[in-house]
Coordinates of C-alpha atoms in Angstrom, one line a residue:
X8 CA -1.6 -49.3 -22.7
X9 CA -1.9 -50.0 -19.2
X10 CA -3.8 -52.5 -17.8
X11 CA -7.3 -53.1 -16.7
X12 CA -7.0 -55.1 -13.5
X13 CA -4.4 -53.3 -11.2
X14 CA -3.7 -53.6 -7.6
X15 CA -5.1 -50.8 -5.3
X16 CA -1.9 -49.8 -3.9
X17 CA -0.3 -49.4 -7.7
X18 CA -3.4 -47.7 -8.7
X19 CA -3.3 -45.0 -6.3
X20 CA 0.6 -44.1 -6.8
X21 CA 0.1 -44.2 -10.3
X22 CA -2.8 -41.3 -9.4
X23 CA -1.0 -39.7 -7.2
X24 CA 2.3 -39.7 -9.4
X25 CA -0.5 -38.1 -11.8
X26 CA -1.5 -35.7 -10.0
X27 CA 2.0 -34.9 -8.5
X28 CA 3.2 -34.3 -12.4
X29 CA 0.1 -32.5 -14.1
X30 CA -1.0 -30.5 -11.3
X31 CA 2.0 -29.1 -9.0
X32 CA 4.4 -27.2 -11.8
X33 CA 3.0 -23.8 -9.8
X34 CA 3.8 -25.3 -6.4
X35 CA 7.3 -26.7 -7.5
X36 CA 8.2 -23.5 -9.3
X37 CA 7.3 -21.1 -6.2
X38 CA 10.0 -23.7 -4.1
X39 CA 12.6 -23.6 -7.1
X40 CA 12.3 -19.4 -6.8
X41 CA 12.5 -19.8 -2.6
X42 CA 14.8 -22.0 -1.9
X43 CA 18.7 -22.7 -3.3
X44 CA 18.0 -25.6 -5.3
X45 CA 21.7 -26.2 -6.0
X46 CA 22.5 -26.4 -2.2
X47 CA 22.4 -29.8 -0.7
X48 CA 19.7 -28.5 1.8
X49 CA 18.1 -27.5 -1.1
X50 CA 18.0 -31.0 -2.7
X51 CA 16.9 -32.4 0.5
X52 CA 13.7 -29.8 0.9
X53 CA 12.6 -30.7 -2.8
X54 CA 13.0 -34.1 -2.4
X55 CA 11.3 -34.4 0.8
X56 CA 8.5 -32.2 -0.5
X57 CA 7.7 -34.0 -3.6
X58 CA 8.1 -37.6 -2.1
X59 CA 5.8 -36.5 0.8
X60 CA 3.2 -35.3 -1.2
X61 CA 3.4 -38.4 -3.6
X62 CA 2.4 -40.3 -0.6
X63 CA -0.2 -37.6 1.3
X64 CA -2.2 -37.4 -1.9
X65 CA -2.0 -42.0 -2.3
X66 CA -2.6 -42.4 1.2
X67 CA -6.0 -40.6 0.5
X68 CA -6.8 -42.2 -2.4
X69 CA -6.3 -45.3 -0.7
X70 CA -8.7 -44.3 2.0
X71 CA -11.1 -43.1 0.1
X72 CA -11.0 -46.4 -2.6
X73 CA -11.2 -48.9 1.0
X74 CA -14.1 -47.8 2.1
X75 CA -16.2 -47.5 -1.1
X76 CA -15.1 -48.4 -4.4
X77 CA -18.0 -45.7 -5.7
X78 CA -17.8 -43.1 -4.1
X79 CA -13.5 -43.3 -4.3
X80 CA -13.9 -43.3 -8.2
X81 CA -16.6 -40.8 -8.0
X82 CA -14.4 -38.4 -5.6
X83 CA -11.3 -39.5 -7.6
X84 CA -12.6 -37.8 -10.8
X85 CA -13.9 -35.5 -9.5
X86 CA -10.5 -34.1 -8.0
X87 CA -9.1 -34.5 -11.4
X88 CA -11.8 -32.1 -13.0
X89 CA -11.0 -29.4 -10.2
X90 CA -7.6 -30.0 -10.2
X91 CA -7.8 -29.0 -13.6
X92 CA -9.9 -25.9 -13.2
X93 CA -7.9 -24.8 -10.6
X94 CA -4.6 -25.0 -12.3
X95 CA -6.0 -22.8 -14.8
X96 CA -6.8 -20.0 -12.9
X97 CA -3.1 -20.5 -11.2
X98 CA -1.2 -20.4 -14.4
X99 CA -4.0 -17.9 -16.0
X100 CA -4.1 -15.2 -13.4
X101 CA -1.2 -16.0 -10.5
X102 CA -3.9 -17.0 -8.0
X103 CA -3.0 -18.8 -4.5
X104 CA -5.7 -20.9 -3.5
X105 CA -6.3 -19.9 -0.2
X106 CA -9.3 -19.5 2.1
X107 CA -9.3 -16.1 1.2
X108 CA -9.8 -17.0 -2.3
X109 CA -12.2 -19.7 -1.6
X110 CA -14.1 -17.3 -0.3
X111 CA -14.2 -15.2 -3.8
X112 CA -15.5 -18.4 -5.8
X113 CA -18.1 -19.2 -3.2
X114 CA -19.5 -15.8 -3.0
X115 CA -19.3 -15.3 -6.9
X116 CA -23.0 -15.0 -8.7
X117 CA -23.5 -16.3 -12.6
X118 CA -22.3 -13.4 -14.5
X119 CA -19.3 -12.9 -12.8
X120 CA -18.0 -16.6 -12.9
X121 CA -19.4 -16.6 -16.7
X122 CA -16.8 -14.1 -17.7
X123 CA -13.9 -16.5 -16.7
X124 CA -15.0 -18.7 -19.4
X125 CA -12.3 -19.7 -22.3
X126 CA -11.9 -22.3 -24.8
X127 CA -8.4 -22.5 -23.1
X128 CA -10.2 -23.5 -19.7
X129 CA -12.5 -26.5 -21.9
X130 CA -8.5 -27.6 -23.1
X131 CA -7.4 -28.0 -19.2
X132 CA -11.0 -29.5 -18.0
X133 CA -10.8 -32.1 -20.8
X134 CA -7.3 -32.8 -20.6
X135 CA -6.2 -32.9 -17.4
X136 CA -9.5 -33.5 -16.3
X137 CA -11.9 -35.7 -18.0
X138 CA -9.6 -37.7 -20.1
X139 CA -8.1 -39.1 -16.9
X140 CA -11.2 -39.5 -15.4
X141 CA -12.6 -41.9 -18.4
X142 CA -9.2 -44.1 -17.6
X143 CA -9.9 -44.2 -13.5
X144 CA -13.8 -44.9 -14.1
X145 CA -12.9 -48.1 -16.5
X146 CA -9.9 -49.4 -14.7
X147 CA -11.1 -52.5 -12.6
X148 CA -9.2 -52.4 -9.2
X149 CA -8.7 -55.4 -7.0
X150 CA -10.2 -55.4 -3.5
X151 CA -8.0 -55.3 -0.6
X152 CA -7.9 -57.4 3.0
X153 CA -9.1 -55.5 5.8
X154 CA -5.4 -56.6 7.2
X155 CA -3.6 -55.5 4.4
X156 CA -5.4 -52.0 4.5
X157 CA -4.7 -51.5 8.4
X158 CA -1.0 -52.4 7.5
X159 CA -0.4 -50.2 4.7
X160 CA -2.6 -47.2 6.2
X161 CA -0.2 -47.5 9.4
X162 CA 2.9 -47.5 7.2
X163 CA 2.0 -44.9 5.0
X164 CA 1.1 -42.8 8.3
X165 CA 4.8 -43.8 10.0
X166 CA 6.6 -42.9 7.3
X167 CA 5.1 -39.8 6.5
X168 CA 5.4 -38.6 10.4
X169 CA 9.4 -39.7 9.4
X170 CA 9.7 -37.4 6.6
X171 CA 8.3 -34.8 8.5
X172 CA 10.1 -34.4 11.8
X173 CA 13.3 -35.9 9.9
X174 CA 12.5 -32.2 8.0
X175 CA 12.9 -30.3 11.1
X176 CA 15.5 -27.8 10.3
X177 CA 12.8 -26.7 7.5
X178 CA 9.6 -26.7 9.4
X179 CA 10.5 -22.4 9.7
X180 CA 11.1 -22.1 6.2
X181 CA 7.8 -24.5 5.3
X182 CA 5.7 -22.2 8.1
X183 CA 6.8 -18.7 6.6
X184 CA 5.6 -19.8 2.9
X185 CA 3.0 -22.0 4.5
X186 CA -0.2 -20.0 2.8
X187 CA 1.2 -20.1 -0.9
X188 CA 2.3 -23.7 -0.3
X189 CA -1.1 -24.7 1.1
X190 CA -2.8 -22.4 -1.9
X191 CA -0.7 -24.4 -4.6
X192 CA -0.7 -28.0 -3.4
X193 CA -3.7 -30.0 -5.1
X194 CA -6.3 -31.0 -4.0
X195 CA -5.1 -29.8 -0.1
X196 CA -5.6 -26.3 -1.6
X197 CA -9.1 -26.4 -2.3
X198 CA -10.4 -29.4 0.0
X199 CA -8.7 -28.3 3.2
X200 CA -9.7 -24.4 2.8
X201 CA -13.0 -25.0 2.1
X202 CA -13.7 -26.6 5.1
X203 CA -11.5 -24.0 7.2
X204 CA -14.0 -21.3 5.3
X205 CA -17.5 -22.7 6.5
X206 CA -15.5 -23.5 9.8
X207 CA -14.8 -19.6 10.2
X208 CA -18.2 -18.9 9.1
X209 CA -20.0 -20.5 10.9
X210 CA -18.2 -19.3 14.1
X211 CA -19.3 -15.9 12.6
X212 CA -21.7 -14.0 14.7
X213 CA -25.2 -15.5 12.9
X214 CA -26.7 -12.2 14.0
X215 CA -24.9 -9.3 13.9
X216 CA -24.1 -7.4 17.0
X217 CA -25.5 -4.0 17.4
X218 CA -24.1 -0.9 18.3
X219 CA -24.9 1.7 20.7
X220 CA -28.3 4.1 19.5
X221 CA -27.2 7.2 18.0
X222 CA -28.8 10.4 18.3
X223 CA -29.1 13.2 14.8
X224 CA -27.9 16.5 16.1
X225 CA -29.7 18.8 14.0
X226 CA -32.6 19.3 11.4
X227 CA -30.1 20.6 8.7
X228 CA -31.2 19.0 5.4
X229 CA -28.0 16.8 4.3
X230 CA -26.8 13.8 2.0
X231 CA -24.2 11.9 1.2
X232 CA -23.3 9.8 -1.5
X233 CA -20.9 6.8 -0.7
X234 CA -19.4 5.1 -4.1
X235 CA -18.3 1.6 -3.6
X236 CA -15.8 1.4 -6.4
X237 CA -14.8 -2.3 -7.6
X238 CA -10.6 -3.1 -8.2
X239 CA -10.1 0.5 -8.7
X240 CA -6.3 1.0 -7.9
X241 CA -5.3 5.0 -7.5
X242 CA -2.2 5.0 -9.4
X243 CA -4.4 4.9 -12.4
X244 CA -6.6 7.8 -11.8
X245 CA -4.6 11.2 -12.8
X246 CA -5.6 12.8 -9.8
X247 CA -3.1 10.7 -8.3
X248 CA -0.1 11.7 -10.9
X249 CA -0.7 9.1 -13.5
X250 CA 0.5 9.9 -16.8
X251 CA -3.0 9.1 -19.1
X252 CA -5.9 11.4 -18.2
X253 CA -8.0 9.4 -16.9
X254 CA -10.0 12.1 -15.0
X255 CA -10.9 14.5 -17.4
X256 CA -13.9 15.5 -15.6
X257 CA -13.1 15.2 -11.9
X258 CA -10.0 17.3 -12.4
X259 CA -12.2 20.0 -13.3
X260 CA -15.0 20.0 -10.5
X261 CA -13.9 22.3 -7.8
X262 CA -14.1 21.0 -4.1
X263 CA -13.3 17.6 -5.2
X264 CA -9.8 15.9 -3.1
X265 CA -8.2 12.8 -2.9
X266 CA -5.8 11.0 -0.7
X267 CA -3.6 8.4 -0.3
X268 CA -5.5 5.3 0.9
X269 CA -5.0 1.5 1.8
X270 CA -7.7 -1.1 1.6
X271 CA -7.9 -3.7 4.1
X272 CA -7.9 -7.0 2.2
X273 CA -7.6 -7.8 -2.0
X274 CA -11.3 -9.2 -2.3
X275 CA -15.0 -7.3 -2.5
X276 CA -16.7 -9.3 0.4
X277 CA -13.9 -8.9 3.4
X278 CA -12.7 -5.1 1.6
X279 CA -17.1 -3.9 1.4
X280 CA -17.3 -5.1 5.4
X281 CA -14.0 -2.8 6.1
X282 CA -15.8 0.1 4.4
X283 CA -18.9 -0.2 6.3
X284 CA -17.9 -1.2 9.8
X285 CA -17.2 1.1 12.4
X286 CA -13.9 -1.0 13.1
X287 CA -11.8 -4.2 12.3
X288 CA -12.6 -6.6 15.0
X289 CA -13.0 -9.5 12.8
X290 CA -16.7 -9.9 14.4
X291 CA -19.6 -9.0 12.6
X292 CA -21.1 -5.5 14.0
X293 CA -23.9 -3.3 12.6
X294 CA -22.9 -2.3 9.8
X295 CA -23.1 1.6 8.4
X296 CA -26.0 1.0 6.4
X297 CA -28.0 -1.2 8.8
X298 CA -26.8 1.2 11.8
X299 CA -28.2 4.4 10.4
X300 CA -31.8 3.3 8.9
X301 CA -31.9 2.5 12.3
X302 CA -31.7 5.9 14.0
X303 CA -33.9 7.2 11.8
X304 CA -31.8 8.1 8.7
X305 CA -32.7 8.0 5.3
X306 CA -30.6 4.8 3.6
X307 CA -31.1 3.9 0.0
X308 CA -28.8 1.4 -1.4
X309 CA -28.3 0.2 -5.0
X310 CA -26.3 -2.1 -6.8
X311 CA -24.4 -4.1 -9.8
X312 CA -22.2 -6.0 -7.8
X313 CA -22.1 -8.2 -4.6
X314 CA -20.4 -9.7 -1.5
X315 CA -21.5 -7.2 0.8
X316 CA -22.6 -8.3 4.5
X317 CA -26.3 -8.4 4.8
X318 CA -28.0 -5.7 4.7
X319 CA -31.2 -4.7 6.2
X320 CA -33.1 -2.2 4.5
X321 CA -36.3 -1.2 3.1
X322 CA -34.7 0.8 0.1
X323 CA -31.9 -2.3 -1.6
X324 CA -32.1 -1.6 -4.7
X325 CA -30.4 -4.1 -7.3
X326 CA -30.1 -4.0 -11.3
X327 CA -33.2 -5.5 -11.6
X328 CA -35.1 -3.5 -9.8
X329 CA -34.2 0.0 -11.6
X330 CA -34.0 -1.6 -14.9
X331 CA -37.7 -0.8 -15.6
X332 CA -37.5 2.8 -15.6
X333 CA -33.5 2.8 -17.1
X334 CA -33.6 4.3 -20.4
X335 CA -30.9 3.8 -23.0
X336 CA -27.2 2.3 -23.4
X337 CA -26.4 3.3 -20.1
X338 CA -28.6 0.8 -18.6
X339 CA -26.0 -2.3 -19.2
X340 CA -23.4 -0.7 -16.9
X341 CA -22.9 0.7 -13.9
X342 CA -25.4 4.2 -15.2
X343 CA -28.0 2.5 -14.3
X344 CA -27.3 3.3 -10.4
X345 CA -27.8 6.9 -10.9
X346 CA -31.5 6.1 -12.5
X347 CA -33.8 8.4 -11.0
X348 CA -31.8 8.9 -7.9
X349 CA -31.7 12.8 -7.5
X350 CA -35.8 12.7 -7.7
X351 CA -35.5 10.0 -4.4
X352 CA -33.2 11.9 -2.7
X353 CA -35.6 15.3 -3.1
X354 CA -39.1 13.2 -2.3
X355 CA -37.5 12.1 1.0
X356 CA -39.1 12.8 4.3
X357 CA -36.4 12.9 5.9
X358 CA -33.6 15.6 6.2
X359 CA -30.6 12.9 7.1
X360 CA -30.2 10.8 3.8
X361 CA -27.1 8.4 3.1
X362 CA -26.8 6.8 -0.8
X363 CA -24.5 4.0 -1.4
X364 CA -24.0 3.0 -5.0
X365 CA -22.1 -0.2 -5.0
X366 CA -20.1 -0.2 -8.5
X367 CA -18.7 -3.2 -10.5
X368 CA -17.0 -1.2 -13.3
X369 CA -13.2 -2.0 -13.0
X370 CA -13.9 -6.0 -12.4
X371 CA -12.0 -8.0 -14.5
X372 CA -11.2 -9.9 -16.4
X373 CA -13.9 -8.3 -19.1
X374 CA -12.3 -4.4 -18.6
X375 CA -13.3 -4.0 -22.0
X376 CA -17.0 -5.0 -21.1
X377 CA -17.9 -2.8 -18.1
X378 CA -18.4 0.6 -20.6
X379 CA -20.2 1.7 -23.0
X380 CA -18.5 2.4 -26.5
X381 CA -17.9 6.0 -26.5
X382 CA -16.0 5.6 -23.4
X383 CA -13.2 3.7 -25.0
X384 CA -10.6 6.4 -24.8
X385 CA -7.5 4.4 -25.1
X386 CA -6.7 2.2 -27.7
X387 CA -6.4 -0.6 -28.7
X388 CA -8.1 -2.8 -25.8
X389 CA -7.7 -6.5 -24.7
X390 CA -10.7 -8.5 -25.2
X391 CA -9.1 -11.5 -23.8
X392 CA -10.4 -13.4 -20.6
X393 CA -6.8 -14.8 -20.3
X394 CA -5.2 -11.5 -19.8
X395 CA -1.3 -13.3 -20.5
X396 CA -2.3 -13.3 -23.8
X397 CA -2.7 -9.5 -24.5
X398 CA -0.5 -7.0 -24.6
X399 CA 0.5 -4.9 -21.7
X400 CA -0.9 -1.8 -23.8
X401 CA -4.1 -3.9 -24.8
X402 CA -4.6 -4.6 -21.2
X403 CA -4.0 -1.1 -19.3
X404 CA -6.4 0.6 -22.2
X405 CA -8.9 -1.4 -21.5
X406 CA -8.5 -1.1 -17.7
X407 CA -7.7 2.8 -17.8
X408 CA -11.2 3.1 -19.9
X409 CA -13.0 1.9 -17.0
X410 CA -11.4 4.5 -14.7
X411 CA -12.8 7.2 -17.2
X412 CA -16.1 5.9 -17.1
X413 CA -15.9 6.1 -13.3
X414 CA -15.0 9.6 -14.0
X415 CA -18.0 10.2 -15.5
X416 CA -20.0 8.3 -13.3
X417 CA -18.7 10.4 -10.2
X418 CA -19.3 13.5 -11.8
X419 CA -22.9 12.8 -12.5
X420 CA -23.7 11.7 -8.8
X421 CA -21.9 15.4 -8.2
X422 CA -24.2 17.1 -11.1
X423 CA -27.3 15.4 -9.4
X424 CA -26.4 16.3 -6.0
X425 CA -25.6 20.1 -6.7
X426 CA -28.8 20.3 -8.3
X427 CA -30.6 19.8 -4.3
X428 CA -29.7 23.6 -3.6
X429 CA -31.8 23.2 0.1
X430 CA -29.1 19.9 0.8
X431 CA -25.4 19.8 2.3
X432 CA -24.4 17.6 0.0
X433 CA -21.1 15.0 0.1
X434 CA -19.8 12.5 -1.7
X435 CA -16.8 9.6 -0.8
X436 CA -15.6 7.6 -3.2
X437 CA -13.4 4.9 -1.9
X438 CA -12.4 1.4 -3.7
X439 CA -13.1 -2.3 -2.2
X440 CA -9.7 -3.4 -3.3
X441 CA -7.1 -2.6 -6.4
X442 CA -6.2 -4.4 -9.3
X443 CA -3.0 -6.3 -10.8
X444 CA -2.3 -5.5 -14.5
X445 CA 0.2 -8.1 -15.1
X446 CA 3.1 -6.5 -12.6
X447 CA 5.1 -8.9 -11.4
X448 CA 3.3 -11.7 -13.6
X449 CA 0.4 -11.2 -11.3
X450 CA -3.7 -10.2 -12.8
X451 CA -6.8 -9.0 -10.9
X452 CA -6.6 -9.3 -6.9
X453 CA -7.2 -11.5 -4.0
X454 CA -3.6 -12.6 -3.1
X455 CA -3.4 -12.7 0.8
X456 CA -2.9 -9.4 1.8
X457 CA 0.4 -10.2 3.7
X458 CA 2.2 -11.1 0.1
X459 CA -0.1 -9.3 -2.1
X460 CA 1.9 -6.1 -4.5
X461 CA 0.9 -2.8 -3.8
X462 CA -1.3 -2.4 -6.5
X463 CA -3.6 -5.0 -4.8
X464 CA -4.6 -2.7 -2.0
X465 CA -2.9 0.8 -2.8
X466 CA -7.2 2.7 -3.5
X467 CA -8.1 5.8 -4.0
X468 CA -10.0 7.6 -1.8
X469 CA -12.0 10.7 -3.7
X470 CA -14.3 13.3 -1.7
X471 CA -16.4 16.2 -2.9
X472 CA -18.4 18.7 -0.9
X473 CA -20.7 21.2 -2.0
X474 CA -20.2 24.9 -1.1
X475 CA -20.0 25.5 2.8
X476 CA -21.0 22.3 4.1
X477 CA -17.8 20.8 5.1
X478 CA -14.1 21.6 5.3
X479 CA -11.6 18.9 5.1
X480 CA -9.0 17.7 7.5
X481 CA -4.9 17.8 5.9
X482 CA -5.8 13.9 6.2
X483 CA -2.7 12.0 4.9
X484 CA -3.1 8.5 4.8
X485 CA -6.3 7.3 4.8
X486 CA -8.5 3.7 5.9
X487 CA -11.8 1.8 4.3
X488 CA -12.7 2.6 8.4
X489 CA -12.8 6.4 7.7
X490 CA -15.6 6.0 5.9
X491 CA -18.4 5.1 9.0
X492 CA -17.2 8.1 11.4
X493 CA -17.0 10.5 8.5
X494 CA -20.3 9.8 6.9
X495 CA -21.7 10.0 11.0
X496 CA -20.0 13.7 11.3
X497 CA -20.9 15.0 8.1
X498 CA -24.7 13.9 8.8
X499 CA -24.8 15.3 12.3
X500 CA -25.4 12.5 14.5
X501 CA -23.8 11.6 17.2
X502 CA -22.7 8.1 18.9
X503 CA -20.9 6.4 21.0
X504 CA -18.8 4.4 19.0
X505 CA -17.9 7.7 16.7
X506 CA -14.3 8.7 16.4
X507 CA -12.8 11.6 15.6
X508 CA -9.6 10.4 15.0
X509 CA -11.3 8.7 11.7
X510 CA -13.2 11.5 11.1
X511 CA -12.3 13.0 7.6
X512 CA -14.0 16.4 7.8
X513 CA -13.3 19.6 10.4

């Protein structure tokens, strides 16, 4: 039992010892895989690495407890609770929390964030969480001189800047693995990208820049329908050579192609921007939708998902808004997109009309919620949120059924749109990101792209035109970019910022 009436600078080594031992068995087992822990350089980095963040994490504690008792117990437990939550989604899913990542959870809605829930995740809160939170609430802690604080904050500073340049022949090693180190060491992780992430967006254009007018070339009647497919990878659709037919109806449909694509990032809201901007610039231009309502085009959007930049529109159309006139099972999932879509498209005005349907179907970790019964080709399934605890078979079915039901999804927007005889009529299907199944001990996405396995950001890319409207070029490798200049080619308009070379059609 330890007791109630401690000094400050034993309580916050004892909390930082805490910390350093509940919370850092991902960061120490990423060094022990990347560096030869048997060498005595080895021994040296470890040391230096544990010892250093032993005193980081007390130093702020110490801080933090100086200036106000309150709010340092308040912030203290509060850590611990995080600390917790973020640990489990490390050990859970092989996530590095990085700004990147930080971005996902801050731009994540209800029912997304719900689907992470566990009773194993209530174990880590309560645990490593609350239980040490009860203990640093009731410990009494005895105040400190304003001399004694100025001394031990200098000589905590003095000899951390001493472990640090003493660690010089490291510093290349520690800056190559600095984003996983960063993403693992709590609570730097979370604290320190967070405020990097409002930093970068608020340096964000606040209003986008726009692009030159464009001008439509012709009165020829002509749609296109661009899917926005969520953490569909390509090497588990069989039109890419995979072994389960996960196509069954695309692979019959004639004029329907695919090609080898890469995605630009491993999360929905950077990977949706690369699909609907006319470049990567890292700035926040017009983007495809916004762009072409515009100059005078046509533009209905609808959704199940999110992250997308803003989009300014008169026809957004979210779940809520076509669930009144959805009908049937379909309605839960991503069916409910197509809901009287073909009768919009014909009662347009207008003969340039662009659709984009922005899917959620393949979003873990729920694969086995995102379609309907009937579409549960493969068995059995995983109904796990904590995907390490199903099988690899449980956990492939259940994403491979999602892929069929995207099949089916695709081939209805093609049904619909060969049913508007007077239209030339497209559709692009393209993928925000891809999806880990457990390859490499790594699930879902959102690893920086730089580290992040193939099957992160390998997509498919999936186009079908109706008879003698388009031709296609032998593309080979294909971009999320190729999406703005082919949609602008296949509806006839023409613009300054249009490039052939990322034009997909002849």
């Amino acid at each position: 039992m330890l007791k109630n009436d401690i000094k400050l600078t034993h309580f916050v080594l004892l909390m930082s010892f805490l910390t350093l031992l509940l919370f850092h068995f991902p960061f120490y087992s990423f060094v022990f895989k990347n560096v030869d822990y048997k060498s005595l350089n080895g021994i040296i980095l470890i040391m230096s690495l544990m010892i250093l963040m032993l005193v980081a994490n007390a130093f702020a504690f110490y801080l933090f407890y100086f200036l106000s008792r309150f709010v340092g117990k308040f912030l203290l437990v509060l850590t611990f609770i995080i600390n917790a939550i973020a640990v489990y989604f490390i050990n859970t899913y092989s996530v590095v929390i990085d700004e990147s990542m930080i971005g996902n959870v801050l731009n994540t809605n209800y029912s997304e964030s719900s689907s992470f829930f566990s009773v194993k995740l209530i174990v880590y809160i309560i645990v490593l969480g609350i239980l040490p939170g009860i203990y640093i609430i009731k410990t009494k802690v005895a105040t400190v001189p304003l001399k004694r604080f100025l001394i031990t904050i200098s000589l905590s500073l003095l000899f951390m800047l001493t472990m640090v340049f003493a660690n010089a022949s490291h510093w290349l090693w520690i800056d190559k693995n600095s984003k996983t180190l960063g993403g693992l060491a709590m609570p730097w992780s979370y604290s320190v990208n967070i405020s990097l992430f409002y930093i970068h967006k608020s340096q964000k254009n606040e209003k986008e820049i726009l692009l030159p007018d464009a001008a439509i070339r012709d009165n020829k009647k002509s749609v296109m329908v661009l899917v926005i497919g969520e953490s569909a990878r390509s090497q588990n659709f069989s039109l890419y050579g995979y072994r389960k037919n996960t196509n069954p109806l695309l692979s019959k449909i004639p004029h329907v192609f695919h090609f080898d694509a890469t995605s630009d990032a491993t999360y929905t809201t950077a990977g949706v921007k690369s699909i609907l901007e006319y470049k990567n610039t890292g700035d926040l231009y017009e983007i495809l939708p916004n762009y072409l309502e515009r100059n005078n085009v046509e533009v209905i959007w609808r959704t199940t998902n999110w992250g997308e930049p803003p989009v300014h529109i008169k026809n957004y159309q979210n779940r809520e808004f076509l669930m009144p006139n959805c009908k049937g099972e379909g309605c839960n999932y991503d069916e409910i997109l197509l809901t009287g879509l073909k009768d919009q498209i014909a009662a347009s005005k207008k003969n340039k009309i662009l659709v984009i349907l922005h899917t959620s179907t393949s979003h873990g970790p729920t694969y086995s919620k995102k379609y309907p019964a009937r579409f549960e080709t493969f068995k059995p399934v995983c109904n796990s949120v904590e995907l390490g605890n199903c099988s690899r078979t449980e956990l492939v079915n259940a994403y491979d059924n999602t892929i069929v039901y995207t099949d089916y999804i695709l081939s209805e927007v093609i049904d619909d749109l060969k049913q508007l005889k007077e239209y030339n009529s497209a559709m692009i299907f393209v993928s925000d990101h891809g999806e880990s199944l457990g390859e490499k001990n790594l699930y879902m996405h959102g690893l920086p792209l730089s580290m992040a396995p193939k099957e992160q950001y390998e997509i498919p890319f999936i186009v079908w035109v109706s008879d003698g409207s388009k031709q296609l070029k032998p593309n080979k490798i294909l971009s999320q970019h190729h999406v703005f200049h082919s949609v602008l080619n296949f509806l006839g308009l023409q613009s300054p910022v249009y490039d052939e070379k990322m034009n997909i059609f002849k």
